[in-house]
Amino acid sequence: MKEKFLKILPYSGYVLFVSLGLLVFFVAAFLVVVVRTKEEQKVMMPYVIGKNYIEVHNELQRLQLKVRLETQRIPEKTDGIILAQSIDPGKEVEAGSKLYLTVNIGFDRVTIPDVKGQDLKRAKAILEKVLSGEVYVPLQIGGITYVPAVGDEPADTIIDQIPAPGKETHSGEKIYLLVTEPNIEKKSTQSANEPLDSTKFVGTPVPFLVDFLQRKKIPYRIKEATKPEFREEHGLTSTFELKPTGAEVGAFFLKPSETFVQDYEFLEYEVDDDDLYSAKITYTKPGDDTEIEKEIFTNQKLNEDEPVRFLIHRAGNVKVTLFGKETGVAKVWKLKGTY
């Protein structure tokens, strides 16, 4: 037995040596991975002063920086511009580091008032005096779109507005109004029978133009959306042409990096079958559980693989349903705002 043990002993030492070598190798490899991983978690701080926070938001998220916003009001500078950053540009920091940004509030902060149901004169008076903190500031009207009254809608009355009531925003944001036409008896016969002026719709919110066309029973098509030169043109009509077959509408649309509680949405779909198609938008009225449906596209002929496009203004969560007269539901969009 002793002789066998003495024969095995040299081999045992060799095995032990190899085992220790492998252990040292794996420990060293593990440490290298840990060190490299730690190094990979470091990020280079970019220079963001002078840029709009919306433009750099996604980049800072990609760098895994925890952003904390502080505000300062300098009316002479653009709203949303970053005035200061707590981490120096070019500095290497660990992912997950806190970054404090000072963002300019160039305008007074306001809550959009509800002017729906008011006559135009009263609505203008409300918008001239909107509370911002302890002072009153005016809101600028971006445009007024007149539409024929339907049913018991009173004349010269606000029936819709963009932005919707309750939006927290700044006093520089323009508000657009959809208003029923003044009493027809007060208009001359000549003005009542005037041909449609295509130019007056350029710069109008596309949803308001669609409302007008629906009330006039004029079929329409929305062309491919184009990127606006200025952010404030987002959601507005870029071109309008009335043809014998209906209206062709061009739209400005800026695809947002985030889904906001209120914003414009551009929808597009190629239908599968030849049919007469309609579309409706469904949403819950703010403040109660009343569900409201509104038709935005009515019995318009579409051929197989033909695209149909919609540009709507979403205030909260909405559902848009496209359906064929014979073929039933073709497409449902469920749209939800986050920020």
PDB file of N, CA and C in Angstrom, residues 21 29 31 35 44 70 112 125 164 204 225 275 296 301:
ATOM      1  N   GLY A  21      -3.152  26.253 -11.016  1.00  0.00           N
ATOM      2  CA  GLY A  21      -2.918  27.114 -12.179  1.00  0.00           C
ATOM      3  C   GLY A  21      -4.222  27.531 -12.840  1.00  0.00           C
ATOM      4  N   ALA A  29      -9.079  36.031 -14.956  1.00  0.00           N
ATOM      5  CA  ALA A  29     -10.017  36.348 -16.041  1.00  0.00           C
ATOM      6  C   ALA A  29     -11.259  37.042 -15.496  1.00  0.00           C
ATOM      7  N   LEU A  31     -11.466  38.853 -12.773  1.00  0.00           N
ATOM      8  CA  LEU A  31     -11.115  40.214 -12.373  1.00  0.00           C
ATOM      9  C   LEU A  31     -11.004  41.139 -13.577  1.00  0.00           C
ATOM     10  N   VAL A  35     -13.232  44.471 -14.096  1.00  0.00           N
ATOM     11  CA  VAL A  35     -12.604  45.777 -14.313  1.00  0.00           C
ATOM     12  C   VAL A  35     -13.087  46.399 -15.612  1.00  0.00           C
ATOM     13  N   MET A  44     -18.934  59.703 -21.007  1.00  0.00           N
ATOM     14  CA  MET A  44     -18.378  61.046 -21.178  1.00  0.00           C
ATOM     15  C   MET A  44     -19.515  62.061 -21.178  1.00  0.00           C
ATOM     16  N   GLU A  70     -33.821  71.905 -12.703  1.00  0.00           N
ATOM     17  CA  GLU A  70     -34.077  73.118 -11.939  1.00  0.00           C
ATOM     18  C   GLU A  70     -34.428  74.208 -12.943  1.00  0.00           C
ATOM     19  N   ILE A 112     -54.273  75.954 -19.539  1.00  0.00           N
ATOM     20  CA  ILE A 112     -55.192  76.354 -20.612  1.00  0.00           C
ATOM     21  C   ILE A 112     -56.631  76.342 -20.092  1.00  0.00           C
ATOM     22  N   ALA A 125     -62.226  87.359 -24.204  1.00  0.00           N
ATOM     23  CA  ALA A 125     -62.020  88.050 -22.930  1.00  0.00           C
ATOM     24  C   ALA A 125     -61.349  87.133 -21.909  1.00  0.00           C
ATOM     25  N   ALA A 164     -56.305  71.474 -25.608  1.00  0.00           N
ATOM     26  CA  ALA A 164     -57.513  71.198 -24.843  1.00  0.00           C
ATOM     27  C   ALA A 164     -57.400  71.817 -23.454  1.00  0.00           C
ATOM     28  N   THR A 204     -54.307  76.294 -40.645  1.00  0.00           N
ATOM     29  CA  THR A 204     -55.365  75.832 -39.743  1.00  0.00           C
ATOM     30  C   THR A 204     -55.003  74.457 -39.189  1.00  0.00           C
ATOM     31  N   ALA A 225     -47.374  63.458 -44.702  1.00  0.00           N
ATOM     32  CA  ALA A 225     -47.020  64.600 -43.863  1.00  0.00           C
ATOM     33  C   ALA A 225     -45.588  65.048 -44.148  1.00  0.00           C
ATOM     34  N   ASP A 275     -63.748  49.009 -50.727  1.00  0.00           N
ATOM     35  CA  ASP A 275     -64.942  49.215 -49.906  1.00  0.00           C
ATOM     36  C   ASP A 275     -65.156  50.710 -49.684  1.00  0.00           C
ATOM     37  N   ILE A 296     -64.739  61.078 -38.291  1.00  0.00           N
ATOM     38  CA  ILE A 296     -63.752  61.942 -38.943  1.00  0.00           C
ATOM     39  C   ILE A 296     -63.530  61.567 -40.411  1.00  0.00           C
ATOM     40  N   LYS A 301     -64.667  55.996 -50.792  1.00  0.00           N
ATOM     41  CA  LYS A 301     -64.245  54.828 -51.556  1.00  0.00           C
ATOM     42  C   LYS A 301     -62.727  54.674 -51.518  1.00  0.00           C
TER      43      LYS A 301
END
